[in-house]
Short mmCIF file of C-alpha atoms and ligand atoms in Angstrom, two decimals:
data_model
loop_
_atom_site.label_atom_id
_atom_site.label_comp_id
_atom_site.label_asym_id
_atom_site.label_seq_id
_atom_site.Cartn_x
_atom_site.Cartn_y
_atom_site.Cartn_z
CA UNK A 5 -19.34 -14.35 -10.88
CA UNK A 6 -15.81 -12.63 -11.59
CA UNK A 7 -15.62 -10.63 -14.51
CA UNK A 8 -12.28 -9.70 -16.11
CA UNK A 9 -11.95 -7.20 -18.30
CA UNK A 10 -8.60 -5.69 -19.73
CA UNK A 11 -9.57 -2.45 -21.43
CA UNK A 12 -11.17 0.83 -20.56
CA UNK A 13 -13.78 0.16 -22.76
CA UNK A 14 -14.78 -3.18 -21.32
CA UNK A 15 -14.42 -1.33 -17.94
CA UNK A 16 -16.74 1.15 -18.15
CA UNK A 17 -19.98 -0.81 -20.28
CA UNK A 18 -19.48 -3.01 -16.70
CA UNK A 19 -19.34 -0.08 -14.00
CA UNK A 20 -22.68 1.50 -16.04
CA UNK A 21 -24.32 -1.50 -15.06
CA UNK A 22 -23.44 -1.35 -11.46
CA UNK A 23 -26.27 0.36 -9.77
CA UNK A 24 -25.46 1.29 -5.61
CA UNK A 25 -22.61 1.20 -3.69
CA UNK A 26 -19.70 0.53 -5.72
CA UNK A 27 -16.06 -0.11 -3.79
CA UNK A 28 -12.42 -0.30 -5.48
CA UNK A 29 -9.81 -2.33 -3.93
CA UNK A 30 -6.26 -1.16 -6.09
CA UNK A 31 -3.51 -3.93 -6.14
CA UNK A 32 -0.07 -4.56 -7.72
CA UNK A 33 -1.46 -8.65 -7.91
CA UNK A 34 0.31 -11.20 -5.88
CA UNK A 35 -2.78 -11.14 -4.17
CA UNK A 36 -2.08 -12.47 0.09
CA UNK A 37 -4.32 -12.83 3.01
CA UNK A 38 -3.64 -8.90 3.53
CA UNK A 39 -5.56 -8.19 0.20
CA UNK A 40 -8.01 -10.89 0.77
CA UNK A 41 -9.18 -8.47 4.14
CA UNK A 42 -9.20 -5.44 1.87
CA UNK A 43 -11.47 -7.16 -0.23
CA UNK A 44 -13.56 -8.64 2.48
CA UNK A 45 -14.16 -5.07 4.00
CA UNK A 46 -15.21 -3.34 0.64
CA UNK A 47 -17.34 -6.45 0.14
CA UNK A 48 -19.02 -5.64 3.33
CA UNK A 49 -20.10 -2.06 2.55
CA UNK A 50 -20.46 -2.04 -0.84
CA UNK A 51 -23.03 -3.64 -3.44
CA UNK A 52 -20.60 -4.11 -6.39
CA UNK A 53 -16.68 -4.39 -5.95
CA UNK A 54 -14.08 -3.98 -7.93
CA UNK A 55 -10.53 -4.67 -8.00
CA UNK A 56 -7.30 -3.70 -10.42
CA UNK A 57 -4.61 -5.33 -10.91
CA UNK A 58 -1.88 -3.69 -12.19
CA UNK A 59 2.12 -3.30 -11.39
CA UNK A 60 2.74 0.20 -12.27
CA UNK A 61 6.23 1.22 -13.57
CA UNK A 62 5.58 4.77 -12.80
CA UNK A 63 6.32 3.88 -9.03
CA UNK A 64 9.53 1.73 -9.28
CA UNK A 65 12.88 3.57 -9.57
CA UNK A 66 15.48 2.67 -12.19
CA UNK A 67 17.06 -0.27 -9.60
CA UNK A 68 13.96 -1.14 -8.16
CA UNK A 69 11.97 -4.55 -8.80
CA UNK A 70 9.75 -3.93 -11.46
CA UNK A 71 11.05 -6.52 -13.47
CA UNK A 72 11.02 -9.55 -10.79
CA UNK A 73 7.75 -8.21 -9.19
CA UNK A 74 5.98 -11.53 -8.95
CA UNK A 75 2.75 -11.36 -11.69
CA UNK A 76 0.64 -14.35 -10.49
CA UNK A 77 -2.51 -13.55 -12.47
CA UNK A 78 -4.58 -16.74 -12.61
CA UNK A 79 -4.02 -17.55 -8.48
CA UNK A 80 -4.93 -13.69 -8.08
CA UNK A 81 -8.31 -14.20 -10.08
CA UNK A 82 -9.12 -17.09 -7.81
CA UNK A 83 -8.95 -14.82 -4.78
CA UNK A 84 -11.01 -12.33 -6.26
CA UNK A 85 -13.75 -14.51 -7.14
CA UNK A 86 -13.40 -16.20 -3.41
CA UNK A 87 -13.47 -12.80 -2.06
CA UNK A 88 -17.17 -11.99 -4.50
CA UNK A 89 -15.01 -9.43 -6.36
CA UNK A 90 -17.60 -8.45 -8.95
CA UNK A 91 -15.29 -7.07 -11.86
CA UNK A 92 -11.23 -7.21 -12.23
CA UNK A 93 -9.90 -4.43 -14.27
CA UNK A 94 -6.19 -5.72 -15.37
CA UNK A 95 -4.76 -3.32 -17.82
CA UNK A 96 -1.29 -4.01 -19.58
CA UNK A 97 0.82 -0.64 -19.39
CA UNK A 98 -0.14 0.79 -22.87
CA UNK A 99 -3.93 0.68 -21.83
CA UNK A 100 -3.12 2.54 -18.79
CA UNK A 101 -0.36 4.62 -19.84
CA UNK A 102 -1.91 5.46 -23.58
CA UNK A 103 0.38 8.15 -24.50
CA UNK A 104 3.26 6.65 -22.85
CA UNK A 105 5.27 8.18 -19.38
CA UNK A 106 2.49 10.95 -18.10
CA UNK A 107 4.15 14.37 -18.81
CA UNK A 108 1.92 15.05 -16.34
CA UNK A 109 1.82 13.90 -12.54
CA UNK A 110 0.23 14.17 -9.20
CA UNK A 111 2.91 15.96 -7.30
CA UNK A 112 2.89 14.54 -3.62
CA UNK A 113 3.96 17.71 -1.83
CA UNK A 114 6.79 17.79 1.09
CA UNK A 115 5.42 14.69 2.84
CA UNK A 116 6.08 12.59 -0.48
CA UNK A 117 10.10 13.57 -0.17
CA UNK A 118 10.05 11.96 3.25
CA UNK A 119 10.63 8.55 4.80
CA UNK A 120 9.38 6.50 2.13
CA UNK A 121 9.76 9.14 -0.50
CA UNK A 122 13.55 9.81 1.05
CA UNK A 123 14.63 6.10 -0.58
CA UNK A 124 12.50 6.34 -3.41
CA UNK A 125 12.90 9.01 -5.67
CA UNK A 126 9.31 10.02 -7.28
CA UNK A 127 7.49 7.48 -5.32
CA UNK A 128 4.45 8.64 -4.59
CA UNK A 129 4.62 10.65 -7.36
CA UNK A 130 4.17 7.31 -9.39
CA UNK A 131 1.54 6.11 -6.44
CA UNK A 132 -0.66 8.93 -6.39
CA UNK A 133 -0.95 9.22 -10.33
CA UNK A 134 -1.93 5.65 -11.05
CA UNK A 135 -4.19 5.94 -7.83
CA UNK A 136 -6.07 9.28 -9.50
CA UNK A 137 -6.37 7.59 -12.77
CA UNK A 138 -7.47 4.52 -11.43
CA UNK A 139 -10.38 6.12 -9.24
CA UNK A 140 -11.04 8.31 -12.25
CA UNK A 141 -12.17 5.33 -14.84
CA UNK A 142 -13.71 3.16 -11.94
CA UNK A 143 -15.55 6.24 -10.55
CA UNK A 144 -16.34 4.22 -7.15
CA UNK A 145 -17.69 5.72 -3.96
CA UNK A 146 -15.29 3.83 -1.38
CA UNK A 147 -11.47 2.87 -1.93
CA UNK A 148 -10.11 0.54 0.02
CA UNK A 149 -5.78 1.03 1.21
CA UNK A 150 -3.89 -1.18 3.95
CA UNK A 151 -2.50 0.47 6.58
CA UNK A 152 0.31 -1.92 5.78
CA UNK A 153 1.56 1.11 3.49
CA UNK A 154 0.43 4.00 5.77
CA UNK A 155 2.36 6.94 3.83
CA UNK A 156 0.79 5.75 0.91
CA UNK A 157 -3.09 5.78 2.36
CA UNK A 158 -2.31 9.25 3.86
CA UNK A 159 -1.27 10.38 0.72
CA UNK A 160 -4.04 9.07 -0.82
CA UNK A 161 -6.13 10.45 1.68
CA UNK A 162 -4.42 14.13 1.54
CA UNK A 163 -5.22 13.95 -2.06
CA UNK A 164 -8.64 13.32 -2.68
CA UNK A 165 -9.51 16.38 -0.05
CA UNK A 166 -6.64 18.54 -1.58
CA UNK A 167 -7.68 17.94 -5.46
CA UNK A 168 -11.63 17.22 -4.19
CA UNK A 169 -11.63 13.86 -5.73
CA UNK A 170 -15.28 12.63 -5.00
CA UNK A 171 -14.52 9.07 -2.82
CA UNK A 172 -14.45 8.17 0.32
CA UNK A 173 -10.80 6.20 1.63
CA UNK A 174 -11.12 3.72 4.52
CA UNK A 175 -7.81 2.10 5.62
CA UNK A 176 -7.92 -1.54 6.81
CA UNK A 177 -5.41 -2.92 9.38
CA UNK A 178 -2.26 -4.48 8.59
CA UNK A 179 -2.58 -8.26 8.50
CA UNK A 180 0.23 -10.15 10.30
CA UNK A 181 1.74 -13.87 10.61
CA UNK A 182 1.79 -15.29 13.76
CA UNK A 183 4.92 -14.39 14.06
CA UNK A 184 4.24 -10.90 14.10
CA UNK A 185 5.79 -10.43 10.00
CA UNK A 186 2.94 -7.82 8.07
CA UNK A 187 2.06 -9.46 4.97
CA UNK A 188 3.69 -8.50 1.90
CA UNK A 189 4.10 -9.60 -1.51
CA UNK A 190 7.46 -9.04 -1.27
CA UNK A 191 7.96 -11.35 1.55
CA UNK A 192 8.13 -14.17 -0.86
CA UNK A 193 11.67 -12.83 -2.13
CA UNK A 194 13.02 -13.59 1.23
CA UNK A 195 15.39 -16.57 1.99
CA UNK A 196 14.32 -18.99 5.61
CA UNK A 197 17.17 -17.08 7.32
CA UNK A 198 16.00 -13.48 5.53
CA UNK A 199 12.60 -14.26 6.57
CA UNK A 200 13.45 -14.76 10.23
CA UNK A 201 15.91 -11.23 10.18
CA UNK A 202 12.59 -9.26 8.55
CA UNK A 203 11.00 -10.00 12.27
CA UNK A 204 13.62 -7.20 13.36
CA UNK A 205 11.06 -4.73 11.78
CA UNK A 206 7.34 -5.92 14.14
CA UNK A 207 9.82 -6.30 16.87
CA UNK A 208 11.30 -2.98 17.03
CA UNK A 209 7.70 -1.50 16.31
CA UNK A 210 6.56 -3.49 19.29
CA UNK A 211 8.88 -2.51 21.50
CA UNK A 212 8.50 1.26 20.34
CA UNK A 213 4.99 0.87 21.59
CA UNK A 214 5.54 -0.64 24.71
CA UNK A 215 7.75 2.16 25.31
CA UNK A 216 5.50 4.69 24.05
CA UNK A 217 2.97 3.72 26.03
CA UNK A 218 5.15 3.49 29.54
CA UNK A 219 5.85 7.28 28.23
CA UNK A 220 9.76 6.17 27.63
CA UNK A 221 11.63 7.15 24.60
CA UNK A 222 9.89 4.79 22.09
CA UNK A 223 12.70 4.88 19.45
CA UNK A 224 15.53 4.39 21.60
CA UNK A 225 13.14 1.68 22.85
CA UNK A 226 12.42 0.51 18.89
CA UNK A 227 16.46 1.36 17.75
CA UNK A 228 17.68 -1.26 20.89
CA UNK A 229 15.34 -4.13 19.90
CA UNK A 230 15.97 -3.81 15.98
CA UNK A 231 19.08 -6.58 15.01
CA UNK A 232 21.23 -4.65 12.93
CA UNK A 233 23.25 -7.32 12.57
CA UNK A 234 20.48 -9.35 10.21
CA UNK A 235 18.82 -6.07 9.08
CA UNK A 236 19.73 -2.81 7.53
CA UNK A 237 17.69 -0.22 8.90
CA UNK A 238 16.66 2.72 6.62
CA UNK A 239 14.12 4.49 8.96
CA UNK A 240 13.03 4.17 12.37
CA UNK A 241 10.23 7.22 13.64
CA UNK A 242 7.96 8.42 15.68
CA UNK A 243 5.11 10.72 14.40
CA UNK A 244 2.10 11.94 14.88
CA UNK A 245 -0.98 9.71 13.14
CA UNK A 246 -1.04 12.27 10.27
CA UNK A 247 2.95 11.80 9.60
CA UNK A 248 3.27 15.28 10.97
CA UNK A 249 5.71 15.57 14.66
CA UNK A 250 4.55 13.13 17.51
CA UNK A 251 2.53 14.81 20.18
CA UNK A 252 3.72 15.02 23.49
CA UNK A 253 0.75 12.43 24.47
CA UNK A 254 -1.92 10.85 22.32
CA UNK A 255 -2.00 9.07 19.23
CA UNK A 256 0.65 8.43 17.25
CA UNK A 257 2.47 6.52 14.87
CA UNK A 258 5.57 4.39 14.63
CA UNK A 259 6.99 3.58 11.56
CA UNK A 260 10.16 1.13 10.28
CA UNK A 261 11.97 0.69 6.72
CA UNK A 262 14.61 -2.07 6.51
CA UNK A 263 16.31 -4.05 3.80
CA UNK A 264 16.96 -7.58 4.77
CA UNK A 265 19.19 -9.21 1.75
CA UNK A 266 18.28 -7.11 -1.20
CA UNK A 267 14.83 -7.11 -0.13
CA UNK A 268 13.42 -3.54 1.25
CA UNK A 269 10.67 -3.80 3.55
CA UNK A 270 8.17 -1.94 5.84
CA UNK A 271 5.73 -1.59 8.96
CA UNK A 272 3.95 0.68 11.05
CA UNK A 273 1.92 0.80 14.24
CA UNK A 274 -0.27 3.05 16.05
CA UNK A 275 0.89 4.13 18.94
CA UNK A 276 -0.47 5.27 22.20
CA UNK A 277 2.04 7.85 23.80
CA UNK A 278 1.77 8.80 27.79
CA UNK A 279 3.55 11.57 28.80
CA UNK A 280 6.70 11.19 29.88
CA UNK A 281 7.14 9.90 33.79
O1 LIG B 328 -0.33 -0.50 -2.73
C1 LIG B 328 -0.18 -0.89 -3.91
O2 LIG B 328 -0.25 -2.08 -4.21
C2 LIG B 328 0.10 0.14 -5.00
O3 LIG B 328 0.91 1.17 -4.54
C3 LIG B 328 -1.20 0.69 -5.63
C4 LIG B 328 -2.04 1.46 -4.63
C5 LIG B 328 -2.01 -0.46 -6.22
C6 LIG B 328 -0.83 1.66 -6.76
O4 LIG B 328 -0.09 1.04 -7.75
#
């Protein structure tokens, strides 16, 4: 059974009863497939799970979607219960924000002013504060991030060892359409024709990767299959798997940013790089 609980209170009389293992999965709502596979893999390794849903302000900048974000709770509590989520913590803003804007925040360091943080102006500021208090009142042992958002989870990651926050992350694989489109919620903003530009993005990636791999220059490769015509491409990089500079071989990463419409989106790969021929 699904418990819901909206206060702090409520949330922690239900985590004292949760002896074992206890997972968080953190969402915004507008729960897709892409959460349902977060959920399934803290189900798997953890004897109680919990999820929040909650569309925090603190990350949205002043022209930003906060307003239209889609908030879809009832179909979101169906998923959690389908997916044996044990407890959903959904607090409105004054619950989690008691005292109104945080004076204080979790400051992201350099790699929170880049790519993502480059567009978005105190970001992952907003990210990693919600994300700290969020682990702090549902205390869990394992957290559970998409690689779908893969600045965010190494954030996320980079925190908890840098302020010794007591959890464990594990980041779970993007989920795609057939198509090759990663699952967002904010896929459902896009128009037919919008939805078939936003395949620029996995294309690009893929062809990045190819390159990569062949040990040919995998964002010219990426840049020359990316329709800028349909697409307005923000960012288009190669790095290394920790966001640092790509090695000259080995793993790597490739990630995209793109507005299609008035829609911003994003992807990532890993990539396997072979030195150059
Ligand atoms: O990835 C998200 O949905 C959000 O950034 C998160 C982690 C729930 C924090 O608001």
């Amino acid at each position: 059974m699904t418990t819901l609980v909206h206060t702090r209170a409520d949330l922690a009389a239900a985590r004292a009863a949760m002896p074992g293992t206890v997972a968080v999965v953190m969402t915004m709502g507008a729960l897709h497939e892409g959460h349902r596979a977060l959920l399934r893999a803290a189900r798997e390794r953890s004897d109680h799970l919990i999820a929040t849903i909650f569309v925090n302000p603190l990350q949205f900048g002043p022209n930003e979607d906060f307003d239209r974000y889609p908030r879809t709770l009832d179909a979101d509590l169906t998923v959690c219960a389908e997916a044996g989520v044990d407890l959903v913590f959904a607090p409105d803003r004054a619950e989690m924000y008691p005292s109104g804007e945080p004076m204080v925040r979790v400051n992201p360091g350099p790699l929170g002013e880049r790519l993502e943080g480059a567009s978005r102006p105190g970001f992952f500021h907003g990210v990693l504060t919600v994300v700290l208090k969020l682990l702090q009142v549902t205390r869990p042992h394992l957290a559970f991030f998409g690689e779908k958002d893969y600045q965010q989870l190494t954030l996320v990651r980079r925190m908890v060892r840098d302020l010794d926050v007591p959890v464990d992350i594990v980041g779970v694989p993007t989920v795609r359409e057939p198509d090759g489109l990663a699952l967002s919620s904010r896929n459902r903003y896009l128009a037919p024709a919008e939805r078939q530009a936003a395949l620029s993005l996995s294309a690009a990636l893929r062809a990045g990767a190819e390159a990569a791999a062949r040990g040919g220059d995998a964002e010219a490769a990426a840049r020359a299959a990316f329709d800028s015509d349909t697409a307005k491409l923000d960012y288009l990089v190669l790095t290394g798997p920790d966001l640092g500079p790509a090695p000259a071989a080995g793993a790597g990463r490739m990630l995209v940013a793109a507005w299609v419409g008035s829609t911003r989106l994003i992807d990532n790969v890993a990539v396997e790089i072979a030195s150059p021929t």
